[in-house]
PDB file of C-alpha atoms in Angstrom:
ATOM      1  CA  UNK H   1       1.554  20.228  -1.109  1.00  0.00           C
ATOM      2  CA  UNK H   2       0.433  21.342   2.313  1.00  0.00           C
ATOM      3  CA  UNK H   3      -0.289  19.319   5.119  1.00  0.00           C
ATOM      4  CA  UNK H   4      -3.744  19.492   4.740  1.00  0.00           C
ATOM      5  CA  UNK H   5      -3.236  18.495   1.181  1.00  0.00           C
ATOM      6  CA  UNK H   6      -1.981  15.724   2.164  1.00  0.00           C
ATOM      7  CA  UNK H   7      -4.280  14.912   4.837  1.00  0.00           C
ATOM      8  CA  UNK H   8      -6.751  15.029   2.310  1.00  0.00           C
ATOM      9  CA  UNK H   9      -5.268  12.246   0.046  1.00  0.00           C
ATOM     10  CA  UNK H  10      -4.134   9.829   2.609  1.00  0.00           C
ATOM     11  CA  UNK H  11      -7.921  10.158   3.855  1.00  0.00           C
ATOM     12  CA  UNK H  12      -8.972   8.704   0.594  1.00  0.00           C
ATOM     13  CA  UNK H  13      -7.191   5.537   0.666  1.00  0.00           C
ATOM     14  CA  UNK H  14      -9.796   2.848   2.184  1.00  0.00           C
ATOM     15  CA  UNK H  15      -7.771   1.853   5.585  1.00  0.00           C
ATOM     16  CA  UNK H  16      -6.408   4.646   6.315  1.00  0.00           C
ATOM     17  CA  UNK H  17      -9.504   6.657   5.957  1.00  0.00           C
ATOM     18  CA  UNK H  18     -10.474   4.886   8.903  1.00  0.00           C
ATOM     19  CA  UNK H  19      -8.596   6.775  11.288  1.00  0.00           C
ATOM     20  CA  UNK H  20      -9.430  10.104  13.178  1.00  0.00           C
ATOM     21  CA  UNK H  21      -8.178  13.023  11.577  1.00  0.00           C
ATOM     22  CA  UNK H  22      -5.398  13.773  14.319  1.00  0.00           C
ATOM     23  CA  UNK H  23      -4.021  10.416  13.939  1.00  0.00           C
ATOM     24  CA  UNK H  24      -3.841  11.180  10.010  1.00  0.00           C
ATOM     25  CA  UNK H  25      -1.994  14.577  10.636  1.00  0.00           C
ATOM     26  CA  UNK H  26       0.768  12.554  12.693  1.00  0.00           C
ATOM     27  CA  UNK H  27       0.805  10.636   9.776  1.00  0.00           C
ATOM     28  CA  UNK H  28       0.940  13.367   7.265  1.00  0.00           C
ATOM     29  CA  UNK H  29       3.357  15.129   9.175  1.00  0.00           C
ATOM     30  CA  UNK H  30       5.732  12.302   9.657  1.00  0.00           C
ATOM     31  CA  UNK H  31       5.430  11.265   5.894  1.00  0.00           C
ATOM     32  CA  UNK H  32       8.479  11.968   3.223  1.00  0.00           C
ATOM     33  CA  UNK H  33       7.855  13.049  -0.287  1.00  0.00           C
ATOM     34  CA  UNK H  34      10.006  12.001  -2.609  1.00  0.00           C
ATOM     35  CA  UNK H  35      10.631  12.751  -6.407  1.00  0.00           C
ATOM     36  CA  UNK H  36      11.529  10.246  -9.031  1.00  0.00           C
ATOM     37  CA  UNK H  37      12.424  10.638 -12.646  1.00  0.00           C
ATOM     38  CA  UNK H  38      11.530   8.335 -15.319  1.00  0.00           C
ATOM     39  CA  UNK H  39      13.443   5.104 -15.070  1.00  0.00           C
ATOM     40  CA  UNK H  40      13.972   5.084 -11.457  1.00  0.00           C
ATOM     41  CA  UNK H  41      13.356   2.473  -8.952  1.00  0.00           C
ATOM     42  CA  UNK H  42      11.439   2.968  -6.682  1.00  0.00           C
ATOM     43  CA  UNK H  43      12.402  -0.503  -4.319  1.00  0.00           C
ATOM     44  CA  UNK H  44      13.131  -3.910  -6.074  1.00  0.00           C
ATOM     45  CA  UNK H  45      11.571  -7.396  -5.729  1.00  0.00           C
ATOM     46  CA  UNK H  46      12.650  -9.408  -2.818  1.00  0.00           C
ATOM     47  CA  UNK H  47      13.509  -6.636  -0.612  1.00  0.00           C
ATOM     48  CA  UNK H  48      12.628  -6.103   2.573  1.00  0.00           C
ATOM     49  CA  UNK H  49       9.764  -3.211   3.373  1.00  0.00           C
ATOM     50  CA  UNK H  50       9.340  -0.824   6.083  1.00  0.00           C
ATOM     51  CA  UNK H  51       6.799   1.070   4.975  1.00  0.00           C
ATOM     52  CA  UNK H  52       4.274   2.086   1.961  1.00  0.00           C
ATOM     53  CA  UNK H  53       4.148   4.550  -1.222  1.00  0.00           C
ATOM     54  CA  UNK H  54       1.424   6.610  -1.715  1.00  0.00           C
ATOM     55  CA  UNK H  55       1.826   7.855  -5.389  1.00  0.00           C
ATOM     56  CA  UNK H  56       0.850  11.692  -5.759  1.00  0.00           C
ATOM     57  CA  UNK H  57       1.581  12.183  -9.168  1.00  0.00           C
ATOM     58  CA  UNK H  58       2.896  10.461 -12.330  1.00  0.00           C
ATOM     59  CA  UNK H  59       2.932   6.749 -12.706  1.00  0.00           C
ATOM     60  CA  UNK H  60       4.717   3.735 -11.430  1.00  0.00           C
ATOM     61  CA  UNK H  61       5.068   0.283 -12.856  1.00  0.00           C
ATOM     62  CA  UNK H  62       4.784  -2.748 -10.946  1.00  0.00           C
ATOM     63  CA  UNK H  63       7.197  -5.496 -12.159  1.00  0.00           C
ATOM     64  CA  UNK H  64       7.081  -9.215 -10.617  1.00  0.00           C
ATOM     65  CA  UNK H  65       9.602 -10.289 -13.158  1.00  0.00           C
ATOM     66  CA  UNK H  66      12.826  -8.513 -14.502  1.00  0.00           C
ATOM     67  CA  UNK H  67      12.652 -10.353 -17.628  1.00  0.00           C
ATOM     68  CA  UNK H  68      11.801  -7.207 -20.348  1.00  0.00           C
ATOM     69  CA  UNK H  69       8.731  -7.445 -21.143  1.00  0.00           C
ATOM     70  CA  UNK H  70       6.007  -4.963 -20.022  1.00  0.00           C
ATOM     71  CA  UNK H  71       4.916  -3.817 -16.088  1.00  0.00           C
ATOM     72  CA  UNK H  72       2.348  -6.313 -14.588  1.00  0.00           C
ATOM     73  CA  UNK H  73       0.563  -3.129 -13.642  1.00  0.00           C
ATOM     74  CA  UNK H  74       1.115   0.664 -14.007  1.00  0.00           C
ATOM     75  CA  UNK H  75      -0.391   2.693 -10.929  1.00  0.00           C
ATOM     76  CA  UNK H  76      -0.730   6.282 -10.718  1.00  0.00           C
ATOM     77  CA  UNK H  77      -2.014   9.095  -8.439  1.00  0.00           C
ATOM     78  CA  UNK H  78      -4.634   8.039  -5.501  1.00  0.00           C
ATOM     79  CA  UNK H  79      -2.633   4.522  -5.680  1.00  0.00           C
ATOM     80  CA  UNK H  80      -1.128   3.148  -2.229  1.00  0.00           C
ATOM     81  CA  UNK H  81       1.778   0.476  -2.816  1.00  0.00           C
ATOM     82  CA  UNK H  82       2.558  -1.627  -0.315  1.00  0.00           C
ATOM     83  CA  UNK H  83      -0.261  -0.978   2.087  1.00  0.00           C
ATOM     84  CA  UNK H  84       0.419  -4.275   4.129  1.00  0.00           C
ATOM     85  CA  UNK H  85       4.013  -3.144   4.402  1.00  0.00           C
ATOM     86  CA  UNK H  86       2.166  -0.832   7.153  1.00  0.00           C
ATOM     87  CA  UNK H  87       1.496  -3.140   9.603  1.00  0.00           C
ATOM     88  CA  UNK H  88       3.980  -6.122   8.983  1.00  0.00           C
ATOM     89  CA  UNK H  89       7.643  -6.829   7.418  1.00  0.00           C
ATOM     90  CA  UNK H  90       7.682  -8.468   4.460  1.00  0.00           C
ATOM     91  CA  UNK H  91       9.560  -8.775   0.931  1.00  0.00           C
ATOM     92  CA  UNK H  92       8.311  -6.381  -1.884  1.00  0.00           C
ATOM     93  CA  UNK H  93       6.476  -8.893  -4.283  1.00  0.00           C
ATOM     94  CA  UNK H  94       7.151  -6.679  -7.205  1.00  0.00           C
ATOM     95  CA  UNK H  95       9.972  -4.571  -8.451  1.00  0.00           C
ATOM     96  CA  UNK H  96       8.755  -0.840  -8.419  1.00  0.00           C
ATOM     97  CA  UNK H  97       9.894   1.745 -11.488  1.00  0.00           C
ATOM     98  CA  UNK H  98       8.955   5.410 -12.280  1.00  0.00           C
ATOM     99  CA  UNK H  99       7.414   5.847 -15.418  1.00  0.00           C
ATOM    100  CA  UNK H 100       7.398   9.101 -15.910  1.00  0.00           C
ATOM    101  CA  UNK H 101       8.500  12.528 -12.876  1.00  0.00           C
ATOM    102  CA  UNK H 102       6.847  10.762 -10.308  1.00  0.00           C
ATOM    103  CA  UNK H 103       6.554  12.018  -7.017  1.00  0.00           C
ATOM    104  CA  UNK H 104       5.466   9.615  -3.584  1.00  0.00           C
ATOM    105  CA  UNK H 105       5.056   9.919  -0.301  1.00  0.00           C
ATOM    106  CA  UNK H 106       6.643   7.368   1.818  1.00  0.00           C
ATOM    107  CA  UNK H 107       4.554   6.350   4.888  1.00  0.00           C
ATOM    108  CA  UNK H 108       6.841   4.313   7.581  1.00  0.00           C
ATOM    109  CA  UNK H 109       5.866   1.431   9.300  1.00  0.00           C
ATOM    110  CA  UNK H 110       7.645   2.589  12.373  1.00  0.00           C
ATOM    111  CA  UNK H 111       5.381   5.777  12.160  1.00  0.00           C
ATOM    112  CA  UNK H 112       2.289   4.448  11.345  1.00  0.00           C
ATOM    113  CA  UNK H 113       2.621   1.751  15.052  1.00  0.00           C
ATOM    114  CA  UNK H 114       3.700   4.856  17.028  1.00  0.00           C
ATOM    115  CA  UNK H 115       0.505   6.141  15.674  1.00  0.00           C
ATOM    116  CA  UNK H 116      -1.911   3.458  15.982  1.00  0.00           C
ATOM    117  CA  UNK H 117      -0.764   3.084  19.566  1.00  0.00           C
ATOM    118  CA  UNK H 118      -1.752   6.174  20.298  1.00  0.00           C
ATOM    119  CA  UNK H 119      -5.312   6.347  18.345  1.00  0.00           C
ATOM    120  CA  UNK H 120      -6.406   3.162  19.892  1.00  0.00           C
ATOM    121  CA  UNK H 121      -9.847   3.856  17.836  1.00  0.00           C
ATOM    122  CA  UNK H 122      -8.272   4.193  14.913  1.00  0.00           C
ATOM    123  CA  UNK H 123      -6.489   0.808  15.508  1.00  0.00           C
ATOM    124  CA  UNK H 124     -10.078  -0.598  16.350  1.00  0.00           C
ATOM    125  CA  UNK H 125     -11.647   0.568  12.828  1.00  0.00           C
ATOM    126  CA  UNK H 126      -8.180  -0.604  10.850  1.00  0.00           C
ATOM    127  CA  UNK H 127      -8.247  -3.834  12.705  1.00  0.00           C
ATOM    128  CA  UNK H 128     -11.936  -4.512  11.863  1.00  0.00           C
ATOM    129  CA  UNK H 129     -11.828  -3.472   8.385  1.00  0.00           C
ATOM    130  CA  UNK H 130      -8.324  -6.156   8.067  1.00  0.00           C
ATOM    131  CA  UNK H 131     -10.551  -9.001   9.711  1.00  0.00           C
ATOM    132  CA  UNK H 132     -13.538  -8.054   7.523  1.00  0.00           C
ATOM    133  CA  UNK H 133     -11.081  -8.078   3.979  1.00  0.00           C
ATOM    134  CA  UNK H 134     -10.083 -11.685   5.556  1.00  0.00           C
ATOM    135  CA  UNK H 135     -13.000 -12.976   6.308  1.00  0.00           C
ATOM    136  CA  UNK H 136     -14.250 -11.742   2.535  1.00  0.00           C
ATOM    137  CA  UNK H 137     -10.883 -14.093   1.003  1.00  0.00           C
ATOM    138  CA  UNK H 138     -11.840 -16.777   3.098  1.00  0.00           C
ATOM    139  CA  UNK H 139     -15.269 -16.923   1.639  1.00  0.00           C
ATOM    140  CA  UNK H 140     -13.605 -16.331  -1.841  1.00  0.00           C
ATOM    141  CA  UNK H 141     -11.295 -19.282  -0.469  1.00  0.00           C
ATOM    142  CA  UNK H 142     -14.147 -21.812   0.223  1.00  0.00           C
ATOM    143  CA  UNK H 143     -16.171 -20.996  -3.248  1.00  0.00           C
ATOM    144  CA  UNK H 144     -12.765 -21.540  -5.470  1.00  0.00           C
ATOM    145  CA  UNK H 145     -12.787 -24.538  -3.269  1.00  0.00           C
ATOM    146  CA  UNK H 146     -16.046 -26.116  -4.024  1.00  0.00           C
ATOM    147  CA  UNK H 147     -15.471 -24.847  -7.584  1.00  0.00           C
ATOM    148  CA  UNK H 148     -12.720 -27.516  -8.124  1.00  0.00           C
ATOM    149  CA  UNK H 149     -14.042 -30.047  -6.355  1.00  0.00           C
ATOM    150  CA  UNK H 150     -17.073 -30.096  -8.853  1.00  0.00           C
ATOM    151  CA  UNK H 151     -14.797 -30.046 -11.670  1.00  0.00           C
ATOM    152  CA  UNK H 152     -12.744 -33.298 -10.184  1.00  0.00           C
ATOM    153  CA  UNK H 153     -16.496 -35.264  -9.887  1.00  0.00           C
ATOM    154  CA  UNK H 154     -17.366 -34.792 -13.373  1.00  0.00           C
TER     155      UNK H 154
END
């Protein structure tokens, strides 16, 4: 893929559409492919993150338990795993496994502050669309809220 290839698809994930194009080359530009094969793992639940996948083709299952029985979730092209991984440490919730050749592009943490930094109006729109998803759980939040308390009246 070129660089404006992938450009292109990291401009189509919701956040990071949100940035200005030059701080989505740095991006880009700074991003690793890498190529899987069927079976292999990707990153493992309860590790520690530093970054996100962007999956640019095949598929990748999404495990929270190693217990046998089928992915949680299967995700293919288009799909970003790990986006909050982007902006914060944290443990992978789920353990990550090629399905089938797989290839992703791994977008650093490290990269993606350096960036942010210097696109302060990217950082603006990223930060408002993050306090507008929160705002939208809250609300979710409150109405699950007053949900059960009307079931522990009756």
């Amino acid at each position: 893929m070129s660089l404006n290839d992938d450009i292109a698809l990291l401009a189509r994930q919701p956040l990071l559409g949100l940035m200005d194009r030059d701080a989505l080359r740095l991006v880009a530009f700074a991003a690793e492919t890498r190529s899987l094969r069927a079976g292999d793992v990707l990153f493992r639940r309860g590790e520690g993150s530093d970054g996100a996948f962007l999956v640019i083709s095949g598929a990748v299952a999404l495990k929270r338990e190693d217990d046998g029985r089928p992915a949680d979730e299967v995700v293919g092209p288009g799909t970003l795993i790990g986006e909050l991984a982007l902006f914060t440490a944290l443990e992978r919730p789920v353990t990550a496994i090629a399905r089938e050749p797989t290839q992703v592009m791994r977008l650093a943490r490290s990269v993606m502050r350096r960036v942010l930094g210097e696109s302060p109006d990217s950082a603006q729109a990223i930060a408002a669309a993050v306090a507008e998803r929160l705002h939208a759980f809250n609300s979710e939040l409150a109405a699950i809220g007053t949900a059960l308390r009307a079931i522990d009246v009756r």
